[in-house]
Tab-separated table of C-alpha atoms and ligand atoms in Angstrom:
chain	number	residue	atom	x	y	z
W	1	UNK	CA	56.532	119.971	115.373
W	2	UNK	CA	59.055	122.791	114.581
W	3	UNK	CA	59.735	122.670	118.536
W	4	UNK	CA	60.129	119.466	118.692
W	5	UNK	CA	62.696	119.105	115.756
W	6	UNK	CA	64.897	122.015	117.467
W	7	UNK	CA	64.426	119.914	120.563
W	8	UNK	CA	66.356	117.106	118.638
W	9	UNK	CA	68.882	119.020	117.013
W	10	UNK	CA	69.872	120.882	120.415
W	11	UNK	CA	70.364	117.311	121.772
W	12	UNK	CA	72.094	116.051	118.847
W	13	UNK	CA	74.412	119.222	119.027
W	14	UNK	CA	74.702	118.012	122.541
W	15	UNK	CA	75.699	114.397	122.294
W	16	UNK	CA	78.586	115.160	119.084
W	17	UNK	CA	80.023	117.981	121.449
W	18	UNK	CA	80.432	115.421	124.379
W	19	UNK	CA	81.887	112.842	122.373
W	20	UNK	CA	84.431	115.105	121.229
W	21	UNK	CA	85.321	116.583	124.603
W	22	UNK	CA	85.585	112.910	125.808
W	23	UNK	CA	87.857	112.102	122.695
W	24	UNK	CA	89.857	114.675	123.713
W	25	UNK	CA	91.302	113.561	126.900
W	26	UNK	CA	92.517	110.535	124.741
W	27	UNK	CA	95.214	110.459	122.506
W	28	UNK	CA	95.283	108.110	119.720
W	29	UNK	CA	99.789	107.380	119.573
W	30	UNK	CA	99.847	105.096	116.808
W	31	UNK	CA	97.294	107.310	114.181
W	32	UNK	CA	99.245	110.439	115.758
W	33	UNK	CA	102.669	109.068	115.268
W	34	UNK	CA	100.947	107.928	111.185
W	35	UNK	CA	99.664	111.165	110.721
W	36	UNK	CA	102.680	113.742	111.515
W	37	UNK	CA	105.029	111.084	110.267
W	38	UNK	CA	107.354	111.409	113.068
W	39	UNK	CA	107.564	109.903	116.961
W	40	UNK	CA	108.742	111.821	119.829
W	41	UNK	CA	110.919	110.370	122.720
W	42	UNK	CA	111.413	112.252	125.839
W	43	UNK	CA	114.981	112.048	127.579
W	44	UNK	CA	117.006	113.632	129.918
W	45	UNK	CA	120.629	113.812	128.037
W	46	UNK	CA	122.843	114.165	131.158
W	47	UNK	CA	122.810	110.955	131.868
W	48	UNK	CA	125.648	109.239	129.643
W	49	UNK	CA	126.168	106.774	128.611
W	50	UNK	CA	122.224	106.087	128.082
W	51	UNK	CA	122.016	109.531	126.412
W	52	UNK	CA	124.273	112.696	126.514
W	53	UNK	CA	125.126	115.145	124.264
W	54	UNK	CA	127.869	114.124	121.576
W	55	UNK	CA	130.715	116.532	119.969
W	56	UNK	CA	127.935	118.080	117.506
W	57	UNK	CA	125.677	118.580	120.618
W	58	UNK	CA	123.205	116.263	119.366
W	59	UNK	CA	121.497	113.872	121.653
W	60	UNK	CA	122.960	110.185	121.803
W	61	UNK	CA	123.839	107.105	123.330
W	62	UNK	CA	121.798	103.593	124.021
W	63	UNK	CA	118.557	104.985	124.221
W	64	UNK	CA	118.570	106.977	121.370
W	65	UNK	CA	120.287	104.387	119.470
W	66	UNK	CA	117.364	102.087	120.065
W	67	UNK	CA	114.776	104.813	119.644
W	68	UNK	CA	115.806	105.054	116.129
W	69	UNK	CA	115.202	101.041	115.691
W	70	UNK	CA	111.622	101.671	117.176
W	71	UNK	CA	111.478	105.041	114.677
W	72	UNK	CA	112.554	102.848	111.961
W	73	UNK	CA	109.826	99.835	112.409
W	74	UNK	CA	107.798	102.515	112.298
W	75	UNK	CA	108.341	103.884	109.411
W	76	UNK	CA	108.734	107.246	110.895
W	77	UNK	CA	111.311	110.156	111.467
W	78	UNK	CA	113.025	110.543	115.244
W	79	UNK	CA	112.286	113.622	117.237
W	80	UNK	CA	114.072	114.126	120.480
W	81	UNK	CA	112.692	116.186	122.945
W	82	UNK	CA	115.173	116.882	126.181
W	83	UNK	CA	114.009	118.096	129.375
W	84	UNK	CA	114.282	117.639	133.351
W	85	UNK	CA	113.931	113.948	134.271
W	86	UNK	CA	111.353	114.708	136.797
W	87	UNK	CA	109.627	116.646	133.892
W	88	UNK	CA	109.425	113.286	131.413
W	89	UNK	CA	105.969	111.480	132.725
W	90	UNK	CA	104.004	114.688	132.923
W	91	UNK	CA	105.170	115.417	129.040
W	92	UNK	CA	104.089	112.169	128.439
W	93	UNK	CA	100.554	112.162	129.860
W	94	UNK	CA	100.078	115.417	128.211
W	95	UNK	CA	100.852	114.309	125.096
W	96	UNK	CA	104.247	116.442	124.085
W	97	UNK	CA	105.815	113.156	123.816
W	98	UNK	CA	105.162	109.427	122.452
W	99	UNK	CA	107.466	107.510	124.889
W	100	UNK	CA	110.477	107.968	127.388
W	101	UNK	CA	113.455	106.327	127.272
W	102	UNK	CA	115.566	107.842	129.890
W	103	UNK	CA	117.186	104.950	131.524
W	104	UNK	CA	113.911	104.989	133.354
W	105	UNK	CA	113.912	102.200	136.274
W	106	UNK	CA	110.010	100.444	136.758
W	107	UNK	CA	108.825	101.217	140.098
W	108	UNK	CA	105.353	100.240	141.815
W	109	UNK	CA	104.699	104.986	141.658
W	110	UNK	CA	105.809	105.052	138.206
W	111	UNK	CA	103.670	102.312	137.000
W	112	UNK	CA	100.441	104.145	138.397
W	113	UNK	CA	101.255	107.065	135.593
W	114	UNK	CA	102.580	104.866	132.749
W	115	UNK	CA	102.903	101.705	131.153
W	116	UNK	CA	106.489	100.237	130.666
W	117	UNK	CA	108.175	98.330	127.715
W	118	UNK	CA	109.838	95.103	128.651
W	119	UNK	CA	113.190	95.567	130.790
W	120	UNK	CA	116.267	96.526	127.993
W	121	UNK	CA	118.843	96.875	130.963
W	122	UNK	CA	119.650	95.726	134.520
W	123	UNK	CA	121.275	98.707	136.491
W	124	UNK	CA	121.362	99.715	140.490
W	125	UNK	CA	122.206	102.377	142.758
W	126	UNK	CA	125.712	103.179	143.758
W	127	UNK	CA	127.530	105.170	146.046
W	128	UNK	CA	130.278	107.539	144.616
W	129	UNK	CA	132.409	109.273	147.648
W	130	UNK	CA	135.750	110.819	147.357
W	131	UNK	CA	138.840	108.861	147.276
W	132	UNK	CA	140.386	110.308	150.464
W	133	UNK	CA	136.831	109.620	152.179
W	134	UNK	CA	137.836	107.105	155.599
W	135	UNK	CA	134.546	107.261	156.593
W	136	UNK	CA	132.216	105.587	154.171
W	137	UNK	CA	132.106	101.976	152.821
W	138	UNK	CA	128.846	100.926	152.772
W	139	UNK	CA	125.511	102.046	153.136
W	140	UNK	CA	125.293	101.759	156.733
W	141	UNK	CA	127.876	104.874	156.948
W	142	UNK	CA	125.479	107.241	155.106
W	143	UNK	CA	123.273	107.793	157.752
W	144	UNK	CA	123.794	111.436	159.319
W	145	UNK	CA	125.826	112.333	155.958
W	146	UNK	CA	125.160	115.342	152.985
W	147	UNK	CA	124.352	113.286	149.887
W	148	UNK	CA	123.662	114.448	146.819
W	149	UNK	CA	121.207	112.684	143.624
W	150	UNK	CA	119.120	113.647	140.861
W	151	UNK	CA	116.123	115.149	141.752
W	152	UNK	CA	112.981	112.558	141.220
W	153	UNK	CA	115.590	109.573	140.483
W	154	UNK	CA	115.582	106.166	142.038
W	155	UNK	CA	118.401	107.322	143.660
W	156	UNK	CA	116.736	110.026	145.146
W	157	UNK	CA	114.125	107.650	146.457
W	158	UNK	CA	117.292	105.636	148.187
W	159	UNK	CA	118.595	108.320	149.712
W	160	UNK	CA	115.510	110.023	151.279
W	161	UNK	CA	115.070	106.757	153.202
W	162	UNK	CA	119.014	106.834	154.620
W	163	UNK	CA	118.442	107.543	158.420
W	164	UNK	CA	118.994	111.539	159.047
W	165	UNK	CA	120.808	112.178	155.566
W	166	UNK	CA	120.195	115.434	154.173
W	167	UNK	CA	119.386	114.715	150.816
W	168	UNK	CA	120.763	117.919	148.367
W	169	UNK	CA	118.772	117.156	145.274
W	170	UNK	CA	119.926	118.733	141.666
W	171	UNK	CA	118.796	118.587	138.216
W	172	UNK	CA	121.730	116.828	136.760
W	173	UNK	CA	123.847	114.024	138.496
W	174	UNK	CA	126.785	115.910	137.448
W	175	UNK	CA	126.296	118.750	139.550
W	176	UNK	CA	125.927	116.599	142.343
W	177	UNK	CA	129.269	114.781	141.576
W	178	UNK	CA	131.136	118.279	141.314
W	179	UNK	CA	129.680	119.006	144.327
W	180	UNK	CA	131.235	116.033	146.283
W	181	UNK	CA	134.667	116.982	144.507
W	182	UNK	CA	134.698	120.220	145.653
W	183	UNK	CA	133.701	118.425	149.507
W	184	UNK	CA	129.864	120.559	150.100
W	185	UNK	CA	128.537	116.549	150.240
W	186	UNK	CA	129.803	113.555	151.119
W	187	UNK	CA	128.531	111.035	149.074
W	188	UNK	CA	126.378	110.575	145.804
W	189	UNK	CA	124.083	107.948	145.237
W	190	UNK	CA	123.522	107.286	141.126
W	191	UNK	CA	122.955	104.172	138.752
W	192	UNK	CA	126.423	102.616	137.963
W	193	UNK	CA	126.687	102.872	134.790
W	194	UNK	CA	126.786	106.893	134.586
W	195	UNK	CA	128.630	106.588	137.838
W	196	UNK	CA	131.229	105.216	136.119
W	197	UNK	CA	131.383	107.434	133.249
W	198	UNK	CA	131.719	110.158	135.778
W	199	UNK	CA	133.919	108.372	138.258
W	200	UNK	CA	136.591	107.798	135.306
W	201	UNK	CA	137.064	111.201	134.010
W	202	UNK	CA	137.721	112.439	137.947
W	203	UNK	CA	140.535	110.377	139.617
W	204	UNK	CA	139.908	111.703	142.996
W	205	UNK	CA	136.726	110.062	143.091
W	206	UNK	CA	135.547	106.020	143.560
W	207	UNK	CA	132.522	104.040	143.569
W	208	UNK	CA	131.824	101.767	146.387
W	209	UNK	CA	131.176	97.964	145.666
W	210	UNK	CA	127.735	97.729	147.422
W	211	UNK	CA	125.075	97.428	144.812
W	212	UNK	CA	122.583	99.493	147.024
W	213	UNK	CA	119.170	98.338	144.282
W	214	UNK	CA	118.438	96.050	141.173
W	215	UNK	CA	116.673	97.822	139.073
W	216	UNK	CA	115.085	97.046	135.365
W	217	UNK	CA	115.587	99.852	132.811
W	218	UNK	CA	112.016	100.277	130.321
W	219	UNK	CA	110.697	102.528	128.140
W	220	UNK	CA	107.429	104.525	129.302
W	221	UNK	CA	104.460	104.677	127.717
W	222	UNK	CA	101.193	106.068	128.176
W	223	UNK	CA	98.880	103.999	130.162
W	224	UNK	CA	96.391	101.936	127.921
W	225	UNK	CA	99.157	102.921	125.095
W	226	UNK	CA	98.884	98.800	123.897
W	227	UNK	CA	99.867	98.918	119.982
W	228	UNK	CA	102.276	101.441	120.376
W	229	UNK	CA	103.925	99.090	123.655
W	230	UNK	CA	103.894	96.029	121.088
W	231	UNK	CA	105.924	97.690	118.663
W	232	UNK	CA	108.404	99.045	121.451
W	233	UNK	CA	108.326	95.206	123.082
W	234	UNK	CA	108.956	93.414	119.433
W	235	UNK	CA	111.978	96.191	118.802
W	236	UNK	CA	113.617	94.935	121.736
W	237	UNK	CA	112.516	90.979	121.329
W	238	UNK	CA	113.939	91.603	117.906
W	239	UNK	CA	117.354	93.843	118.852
W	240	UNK	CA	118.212	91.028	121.631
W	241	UNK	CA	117.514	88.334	118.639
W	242	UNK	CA	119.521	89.312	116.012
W	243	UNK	CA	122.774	90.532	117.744
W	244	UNK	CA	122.310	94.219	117.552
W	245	UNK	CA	121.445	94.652	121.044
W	246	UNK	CA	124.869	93.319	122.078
W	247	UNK	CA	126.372	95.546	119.435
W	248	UNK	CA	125.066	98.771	121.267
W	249	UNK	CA	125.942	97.647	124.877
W	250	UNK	CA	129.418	97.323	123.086
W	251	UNK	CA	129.051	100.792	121.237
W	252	UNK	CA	128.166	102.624	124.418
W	253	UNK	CA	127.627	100.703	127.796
W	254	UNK	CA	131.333	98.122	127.739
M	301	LIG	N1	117.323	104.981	136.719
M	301	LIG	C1	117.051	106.147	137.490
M	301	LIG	C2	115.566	106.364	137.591
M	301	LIG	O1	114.818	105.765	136.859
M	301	LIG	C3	117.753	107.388	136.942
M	301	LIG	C4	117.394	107.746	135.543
M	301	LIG	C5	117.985	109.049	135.051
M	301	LIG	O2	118.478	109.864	135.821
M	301	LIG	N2	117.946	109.291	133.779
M	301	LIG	O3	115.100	107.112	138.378
C-alpha cells in the first residue's frame, strides 16, 4: 500500500512538473502586460520619422506616438526597448518584448515568426544615389553597382536580388547614406519616407522616382498573441476613426 501511494505521488510530482515546463514555453501577453502594469514595444530608433531619437534623446515619432494610444487602452505605462532591427523578432519570441512597431513591412518570412496588426502605413523601397550620379535612374542600372541598406530590411531583401550588386549591409540606414556621400557605394535602397528625411538634410543627394515595392507597415506580435492583436487592431480601427490618425501623419510623416 505504502508503495503504491509513493507510486502515485512520484507520478503526480511528474505530471505538475510537465505542465509547468510546457507552460513555460508560453507566454501569457495580456496577464503579463496586467500584472507588471507596463507593455514593452521593441523599435529600432534610427529610422525617423517612424521613430528616432528627439532633442532629449528620448525615443519618438509615429510609432511611438501610437504605442502610447495602445499603452493607454490598456491601461498601462509605455516601455521602449531599442535595439538592432534584425534583433526585434527574436526579442519578441523570447519574450523581452510585447510587440514591435518598427515600421515593420508584412512579408510571407516574417509572418512564419509573428503575427501582424492590421496595415497603419503604405511605404516602398527607394533608391537614393548622389546628385552628380549620370549613371543611375532606375532599377535596371543597379545591377553590377555597390549598394548599401539596412541589414535584415526589406530593402535588403531588394537589393540581394539586383543582378551582381554587392550588397554592403549596415546597422543603421544612415551609415549607409554617409557612405554614398562620401562615394564607397553607389546607391542606397531604403523606404521613402526616411529616405526623405535623410535626402533633405544632404543636398548633394536625390531619390529616384521608381517606387521599387508596396509595402504595408504592421505591428508584430507573437504568433497565437490573439487578445493582445485585438486591442492593437481596435487602436488603429479607432485612431483612423476619430481623426487622430491623420493628426500624427501630420505631426510626423507630411
Ligand atoms: N520597412 C522595412 C522593413 O520592414 C524597414 C524597417 C526599418 O528599417 N525600421 O524591413
Amino acid at each position: 500500500m505504502k508503495i503504491f501511494k509513493s507510486k502515485i505521488l512520484v507520478l503526480l510530482l511528474t505530471m505538475v512538473l510537465a505542465i509547468t515546463f510546457v507552460g513555460c514555453g508560453k507566454i501569457n501577453t495580456m496577464s503579463r502586460i496586467k500584472k507588471n502594469n507596463k507593455v514593452v514595444m521593441g523599435t529600432n530608433a534610427e529610422f525617423p520619422p517612424f521613430e528616432y531619437r528627439n532633442d532629449k534623446g528620448e525615443v519618438d515619432g509615429f510609432d511611438p506616438a501610437m504605442a502610447k494610444e495602445i499603452a493607454k487602452e490598456l491601461g498601462v505605462e509605455l516601455v521602449i526597448e531599442d535595439m538592432a532591427f534584425d534583433s526585434l523578432l527574436n526579442a519578441l519570441s523570447s519574450g523581452k518584448i510585447d510587440f514591435v512597431a518598427a515600421g515593420m513591412s508584412v512579408t510571407p518570412e516574417r509572418l512564419e515568426n509573428c503575427d501582424f496588426s492590421e496595415s497603419y502605413y503604405t511605404a516602398s523601397q527607394m533608391i537614393i544615389v548622389r546628385k552628380d550620379n549620370t549613371e543611375i535612374k532606375g532599377r535596371d542600372d543597379l545591377k553590377g553597382k555597390k549598394l548599401g541598406v539596412q541589414e535584415g530590411t526589406t530593402g535588403d531583401l531588394e537589393a540581394s536580388e539586383i543582378e551582381n550588386a554587392e550588397v554592403n549591409r549596415f546597422k543603421k540606414a544612415i551609415d549607409a547614406v554617409l557612405d554614398l556621400k562620401n562615394g564607397k557605394i553607389d546607391a542606397v535602397i531604403l523606404d521613402a519616407s526616411p529616405a526623405k528625411v535623410f535626402v533633405e538634410k544632404n543636398d548633394d543627394l536625390m531619390i529616384l522616382d521608381e517606387e521599387l515595392t508596396n509595402e504595408e507597415y504592421a505591428i508584430a506580435v507573437r504568433k497565437g498573441d490573439k487578445e493582445f492583436l485585438e486591442v492593437i487592431n481596435k487602436v488603429i480601427r479607432d485612431l483612423k476613426a476619430s481623426g487622430k490618425y491623420d493628426e500624427l501623419v501630420k505631426q510626423y510623416i507630411e
